[in-house]
mmCIF file of C-alpha atoms in Angstrom:
data_model
loop_
_atom_site.group_PDB
_atom_site.id
_atom_site.type_symbol
_atom_site.label_atom_id
_atom_site.label_comp_id
_atom_site.label_asym_id
_atom_site.label_seq_id
_atom_site.Cartn_x
_atom_site.Cartn_y
_atom_site.Cartn_z
ATOM 1 C CA UNK A 1 90.897 -34.081 -47.767
ATOM 2 C CA UNK A 2 89.720 -35.229 -51.888
ATOM 3 C CA UNK A 3 86.763 -38.425 -51.301
ATOM 4 C CA UNK A 4 84.944 -40.910 -53.196
ATOM 5 C CA UNK A 5 82.587 -43.158 -51.097
ATOM 6 C CA UNK A 6 80.618 -45.349 -53.410
ATOM 7 C CA UNK A 7 77.353 -47.075 -52.484
ATOM 8 C CA UNK A 8 74.166 -49.522 -54.607
ATOM 9 C CA UNK A 9 75.979 -52.526 -54.750
ATOM 10 C CA UNK A 10 74.300 -55.261 -54.366
ATOM 11 C CA UNK A 11 72.930 -58.604 -55.950
ATOM 12 C CA UNK A 12 70.390 -58.496 -58.568
ATOM 13 C CA UNK A 13 69.045 -61.044 -61.138
ATOM 14 C CA UNK A 14 69.473 -61.368 -64.976
ATOM 15 C CA UNK A 15 68.038 -58.425 -66.535
ATOM 16 C CA UNK A 16 67.167 -56.378 -63.645
ATOM 17 C CA UNK A 17 68.548 -53.230 -62.389
ATOM 18 C CA UNK A 18 70.549 -50.947 -60.072
ATOM 19 C CA UNK A 19 71.922 -48.073 -60.223
ATOM 20 C CA UNK A 20 75.406 -46.763 -57.977
ATOM 21 C CA UNK A 21 76.010 -43.673 -56.483
ATOM 22 C CA UNK A 22 79.321 -41.975 -55.414
ATOM 23 C CA UNK A 23 79.085 -39.602 -52.987
ATOM 24 C CA UNK A 24 81.754 -36.797 -53.700
ATOM 25 C CA UNK A 25 84.064 -34.363 -50.959
ATOM 26 C CA UNK A 26 86.797 -31.888 -50.774
ATOM 27 C CA UNK A 27 86.430 -30.577 -54.361
ATOM 28 C CA UNK A 28 84.238 -28.672 -55.977
ATOM 29 C CA UNK A 29 82.336 -31.192 -57.847
ATOM 30 C CA UNK A 30 81.210 -29.925 -61.202
ATOM 31 C CA UNK A 31 84.391 -28.697 -62.017
ATOM 32 C CA UNK A 32 85.660 -32.239 -63.041
ATOM 33 C CA UNK A 33 84.490 -34.910 -65.119
ATOM 34 C CA UNK A 34 84.150 -38.653 -63.679
ATOM 35 C CA UNK A 35 84.652 -42.105 -64.580
ATOM 36 C CA UNK A 36 83.402 -45.129 -63.367
ATOM 37 C CA UNK A 37 86.024 -48.486 -63.702
ATOM 38 C CA UNK A 38 85.040 -52.122 -62.687
ATOM 39 C CA UNK A 39 87.122 -55.201 -62.339
ATOM 40 C CA UNK A 40 85.327 -58.761 -62.633
ATOM 41 C CA UNK A 41 86.638 -61.375 -59.668
ATOM 42 C CA UNK A 42 89.899 -61.856 -60.634
ATOM 43 C CA UNK A 43 90.339 -59.409 -63.300
ATOM 44 C CA UNK A 44 91.960 -56.013 -64.382
ATOM 45 C CA UNK A 45 90.549 -52.881 -64.913
ATOM 46 C CA UNK A 46 87.850 -51.865 -67.521
ATOM 47 C CA UNK A 47 86.625 -48.535 -67.684
ATOM 48 C CA UNK A 48 82.974 -48.068 -68.214
ATOM 49 C CA UNK A 49 81.882 -44.254 -68.799
ATOM 50 C CA UNK A 50 83.254 -41.109 -68.493
ATOM 51 C CA UNK A 51 81.229 -37.533 -67.676
ATOM 52 C CA UNK A 52 82.033 -34.439 -68.209
ATOM 53 C CA UNK A 53 81.802 -31.747 -65.168
ATOM 54 C CA UNK A 54 78.820 -30.042 -66.620
ATOM 55 C CA UNK A 55 77.394 -33.354 -67.821
ATOM 56 C CA UNK A 56 77.281 -32.607 -70.973
ATOM 57 C CA UNK A 57 79.478 -34.561 -72.612
ATOM 58 C CA UNK A 58 79.190 -38.967 -71.860
ATOM 59 C CA UNK A 59 80.797 -41.536 -73.076
ATOM 60 C CA UNK A 60 80.391 -45.591 -72.720
ATOM 61 C CA UNK A 61 81.946 -48.400 -73.095
ATOM 62 C CA UNK A 62 80.700 -50.335 -75.887
ATOM 63 C CA UNK A 63 80.188 -53.686 -73.549
ATOM 64 C CA UNK A 64 77.545 -51.424 -71.812
ATOM 65 C CA UNK A 65 76.472 -48.791 -74.182
ATOM 66 C CA UNK A 66 72.962 -48.604 -74.755
ATOM 67 C CA UNK A 67 72.576 -50.105 -70.981
ATOM 68 C CA UNK A 68 73.893 -48.288 -68.602
ATOM 69 C CA UNK A 69 73.612 -44.595 -67.828
ATOM 70 C CA UNK A 70 75.706 -41.847 -66.231
ATOM 71 C CA UNK A 71 74.497 -39.130 -64.655
ATOM 72 C CA UNK A 72 75.221 -36.590 -62.006
ATOM 73 C CA UNK A 73 74.098 -33.750 -59.503
ATOM 74 C CA UNK A 74 76.183 -31.102 -58.541
ATOM 75 C CA UNK A 75 73.802 -30.140 -55.703
ATOM 76 C CA UNK A 76 74.546 -33.199 -54.451
ATOM 77 C CA UNK A 77 77.980 -33.474 -55.124
ATOM 78 C CA UNK A 78 77.100 -36.934 -56.307
ATOM 79 C CA UNK A 79 77.711 -39.187 -59.311
ATOM 80 C CA UNK A 80 76.020 -41.747 -60.292
ATOM 81 C CA UNK A 81 75.424 -44.795 -62.915
ATOM 82 C CA UNK A 82 72.361 -46.229 -63.681
ATOM 83 C CA UNK A 83 72.512 -49.704 -64.906
ATOM 84 C CA UNK A 84 69.879 -51.928 -66.608
ATOM 85 C CA UNK A 85 69.367 -55.344 -68.600
ATOM 86 C CA UNK A 86 72.012 -57.195 -66.831
ATOM 87 C CA UNK A 87 74.256 -59.559 -67.691
ATOM 88 C CA UNK A 88 76.252 -62.519 -65.623
ATOM 89 C CA UNK A 89 79.453 -60.690 -66.938
ATOM 90 C CA UNK A 90 78.732 -57.316 -65.003
ATOM 91 C CA UNK A 91 79.526 -58.423 -62.074
ATOM 92 C CA UNK A 92 82.328 -56.539 -60.969
ATOM 93 C CA UNK A 93 83.340 -54.210 -58.215
ATOM 94 C CA UNK A 94 82.786 -50.539 -59.529
ATOM 95 C CA UNK A 95 84.858 -47.735 -58.771
ATOM 96 C CA UNK A 96 84.622 -44.157 -59.584
ATOM 97 C CA UNK A 97 87.125 -41.689 -59.738
ATOM 98 C CA UNK A 98 87.682 -38.581 -60.350
ATOM 99 C CA UNK A 99 89.596 -37.073 -63.931
ATOM 100 C CA UNK A 100 90.953 -33.926 -64.634
ATOM 101 C CA UNK A 101 89.008 -30.604 -65.282
ATOM 102 C CA UNK A 102 88.101 -32.817 -69.114
ATOM 103 C CA UNK A 103 87.560 -36.402 -69.976
ATOM 104 C CA UNK A 104 90.784 -38.182 -69.722
ATOM 105 C CA UNK A 105 92.826 -35.164 -69.505
ATOM 106 C CA UNK A 106 96.052 -35.531 -68.335
ATOM 107 C CA UNK A 107 95.545 -35.292 -64.880
ATOM 108 C CA UNK A 108 95.087 -39.145 -64.370
ATOM 109 C CA UNK A 109 92.060 -40.813 -61.946
ATOM 110 C CA UNK A 110 93.114 -39.670 -58.784
ATOM 111 C CA UNK A 111 91.489 -40.520 -56.272
ATOM 112 C CA UNK A 112 89.233 -43.720 -56.377
ATOM 113 C CA UNK A 113 86.783 -44.735 -54.271
ATOM 114 C CA UNK A 114 86.668 -47.903 -52.687
ATOM 115 C CA UNK A 115 84.277 -49.536 -54.961
ATOM 116 C CA UNK A 116 81.000 -51.243 -54.443
ATOM 117 C CA UNK A 117 80.221 -55.274 -55.563
ATOM 118 C CA UNK A 118 77.585 -55.728 -58.615
ATOM 119 C CA UNK A 119 76.404 -59.190 -58.520
ATOM 120 C CA UNK A 120 73.842 -60.167 -61.171
ATOM 121 C CA UNK A 121 73.167 -63.983 -61.206
ATOM 122 C CA UNK A 122 70.138 -66.163 -60.240
ATOM 123 C CA UNK B 1 91.911 -58.950 -75.225
ATOM 124 C CA UNK B 2 93.110 -55.114 -73.732
ATOM 125 C CA UNK B 3 93.856 -52.813 -76.421
ATOM 126 C CA UNK B 4 97.173 -52.030 -74.238
ATOM 127 C CA UNK B 5 99.843 -54.532 -74.094
ATOM 128 C CA UNK B 6 101.420 -55.493 -70.920
ATOM 129 C CA UNK B 7 103.262 -58.275 -69.526
ATOM 130 C CA UNK B 8 101.115 -60.472 -66.742
ATOM 131 C CA UNK B 9 103.861 -60.774 -64.714
ATOM 132 C CA UNK B 10 107.203 -58.924 -63.468
ATOM 133 C CA UNK B 11 109.818 -60.013 -61.163
ATOM 134 C CA UNK B 12 112.736 -59.061 -59.127
ATOM 135 C CA UNK B 13 114.640 -59.063 -55.997
ATOM 136 C CA UNK B 14 114.230 -56.128 -53.715
ATOM 137 C CA UNK B 15 116.678 -53.206 -54.069
ATOM 138 C CA UNK B 16 116.556 -54.519 -57.905
ATOM 139 C CA UNK B 17 115.032 -52.124 -60.552
ATOM 140 C CA UNK B 18 112.235 -53.483 -62.648
ATOM 141 C CA UNK B 19 110.192 -51.990 -65.834
ATOM 142 C CA UNK B 20 106.877 -52.506 -67.533
ATOM 143 C CA UNK B 21 105.572 -51.807 -70.819
ATOM 144 C CA UNK B 22 102.503 -51.029 -71.995
ATOM 145 C CA UNK B 23 102.245 -51.075 -75.797
ATOM 146 C CA UNK B 24 99.406 -49.043 -78.083
ATOM 147 C CA UNK B 25 98.509 -47.540 -80.920
ATOM 148 C CA UNK B 26 98.438 -43.762 -82.745
ATOM 149 C CA UNK B 27 94.854 -43.767 -81.744
ATOM 150 C CA UNK B 28 95.503 -43.916 -78.379
ATOM 151 C CA UNK B 29 98.852 -44.198 -76.184
ATOM 152 C CA UNK B 30 100.461 -42.362 -79.157
ATOM 153 C CA UNK B 31 98.322 -39.040 -78.916
ATOM 154 C CA UNK B 32 96.866 -39.355 -75.284
ATOM 155 C CA UNK B 33 97.897 -38.713 -71.937
ATOM 156 C CA UNK B 34 99.380 -41.846 -70.233
ATOM 157 C CA UNK B 35 98.370 -42.881 -66.425
ATOM 158 C CA UNK B 36 99.776 -45.425 -64.415
ATOM 159 C CA UNK B 37 98.127 -47.141 -61.155
ATOM 160 C CA UNK B 38 99.172 -49.005 -58.497
ATOM 161 C CA UNK B 39 96.746 -51.826 -57.242
ATOM 162 C CA UNK B 40 97.621 -53.247 -53.874
ATOM 163 C CA UNK B 41 95.984 -56.511 -52.605
ATOM 164 C CA UNK B 42 92.329 -55.907 -51.126
ATOM 165 C CA UNK B 43 92.320 -52.328 -52.491
ATOM 166 C CA UNK B 44 91.109 -49.954 -54.526
ATOM 167 C CA UNK B 45 93.621 -48.681 -57.861
ATOM 168 C CA UNK B 46 95.996 -45.684 -57.153
ATOM 169 C CA UNK B 47 97.282 -42.958 -58.950
ATOM 170 C CA UNK B 48 101.415 -43.484 -59.555
ATOM 171 C CA UNK B 49 101.994 -41.737 -62.640
ATOM 172 C CA UNK B 50 100.152 -38.812 -64.643
ATOM 173 C CA UNK B 51 100.724 -37.113 -68.045
ATOM 174 C CA UNK B 52 103.355 -39.735 -69.184
ATOM 175 C CA UNK B 53 106.059 -39.113 -66.547
ATOM 176 C CA UNK B 54 104.554 -36.888 -63.583
ATOM 177 C CA UNK B 55 104.302 -38.173 -60.102
ATOM 178 C CA UNK B 56 101.344 -37.124 -57.785
ATOM 179 C CA UNK B 57 102.698 -35.708 -54.526
ATOM 180 C CA UNK B 58 103.447 -38.384 -51.715
ATOM 181 C CA UNK B 59 105.345 -41.207 -55.113
ATOM 182 C CA UNK B 60 108.449 -41.693 -53.995
ATOM 183 C CA UNK B 61 110.525 -40.755 -56.790
ATOM 184 C CA UNK B 62 111.052 -44.529 -56.682
ATOM 185 C CA UNK B 63 108.426 -44.712 -59.413
ATOM 186 C CA UNK B 64 108.944 -42.974 -63.058
ATOM 187 C CA UNK B 65 107.091 -43.097 -66.050
ATOM 188 C CA UNK B 66 108.152 -42.707 -69.876
ATOM 189 C CA UNK B 67 105.777 -42.416 -73.423
ATOM 190 C CA UNK B 68 107.628 -43.085 -76.540
ATOM 191 C CA UNK B 69 105.735 -43.219 -79.797
ATOM 192 C CA UNK B 70 103.216 -46.032 -79.282
ATOM 193 C CA UNK B 71 105.096 -47.162 -76.200
ATOM 194 C CA UNK B 72 105.157 -46.689 -72.940
ATOM 195 C CA UNK B 73 106.741 -47.800 -69.588
ATOM 196 C CA UNK B 74 107.088 -47.495 -66.081
ATOM 197 C CA UNK B 75 109.998 -48.086 -63.944
ATOM 198 C CA UNK B 76 110.582 -48.836 -60.349
ATOM 199 C CA UNK B 77 113.770 -48.852 -58.513
ATOM 200 C CA UNK B 78 115.029 -50.087 -55.683
ATOM 201 C CA UNK B 79 112.749 -52.453 -55.231
ATOM 202 C CA UNK B 80 110.728 -53.394 -51.783
ATOM 203 C CA UNK B 81 108.687 -56.109 -51.235
ATOM 204 C CA UNK B 82 105.732 -53.604 -50.160
ATOM 205 C CA UNK B 83 105.518 -52.887 -53.903
ATOM 206 C CA UNK B 84 104.452 -56.103 -54.737
ATOM 207 C CA UNK B 85 101.355 -55.353 -56.561
ATOM 208 C CA UNK B 86 99.138 -55.166 -59.883
ATOM 209 C CA UNK B 87 100.051 -51.861 -61.811
ATOM 210 C CA UNK B 88 97.643 -50.890 -65.193
ATOM 211 C CA UNK B 89 98.098 -48.188 -67.702
ATOM 212 C CA UNK B 90 95.516 -46.616 -68.799
ATOM 213 C CA UNK B 91 94.911 -43.939 -71.560
ATOM 214 C CA UNK B 92 92.039 -42.502 -74.025
ATOM 215 C CA UNK B 93 91.232 -44.080 -76.890
ATOM 216 C CA UNK B 94 90.617 -41.138 -79.477
ATOM 217 C CA UNK B 95 89.658 -43.762 -82.288
ATOM 218 C CA UNK B 96 86.695 -45.082 -80.211
ATOM 219 C CA UNK B 97 86.159 -42.105 -77.899
ATOM 220 C CA UNK B 98 86.930 -45.069 -74.964
ATOM 221 C CA UNK B 99 89.370 -45.098 -72.469
ATOM 222 C CA UNK B 100 91.637 -48.162 -72.213
ATOM 223 C CA UNK B 101 93.491 -49.930 -69.913
ATOM 224 C CA UNK B 102 96.371 -52.655 -70.178
ATOM 225 C CA UNK B 103 95.807 -55.580 -68.536
ATOM 226 C CA UNK B 104 97.581 -55.439 -65.504
ATOM 227 C CA UNK B 105 100.805 -56.555 -64.696
ATOM 228 C CA UNK B 106 101.588 -58.434 -61.472
ATOM 229 C CA UNK B 107 104.793 -57.360 -59.838
ATOM 230 C CA UNK B 108 106.469 -59.889 -57.666
ATOM 231 C CA UNK B 109 109.262 -59.211 -55.069
ATOM 232 C CA UNK B 110 111.476 -62.348 -54.805
#
């Protein structure tokens, strides 16, 4: 069974940093692109970042570019999102989601993890 | 303001049919694959439709997707109370090299 489990969320002060992890199992991790998507409380989905299976290509939403860094470790089957210079508007549930072989391929995002809550507040 | 435009809400009676539209542009829907996601209250999103009109295994054929030009549509027939959820369309935007989602549509089954 394909499974994604996020961790690392929590309360952080404005300007602080946090690293999210997404542990993957049930598929050949290095063969698939991965994405981070967030959802602010009571709001819709917002795509955050994507990374290719090799890790050689990365993409970011304008709202996080220069502050967030996506990476992956195929030896650990784990996806990461390093977040810095955090702002109140970064408060959201962060989901990781498995993509297809290519970034934003025809296959859609399936499955999604259960999400981890990041709260940026003093 | 989302790049993809969806109606904020739709409603219909049990057993009826509903459609949810998703409007974009040539840089996103017009030249990329569209997916649809269902988010039940308090849960993570789930893939309903991929590659514009294909259903993953386990998704009933009551759910259908279509795309024409720069718009996409999700159709749901035989509505059930368990279909009450938020529905999102998503695709890639080639002009900004970024993923984009619609603002979401809340389905109420009256």
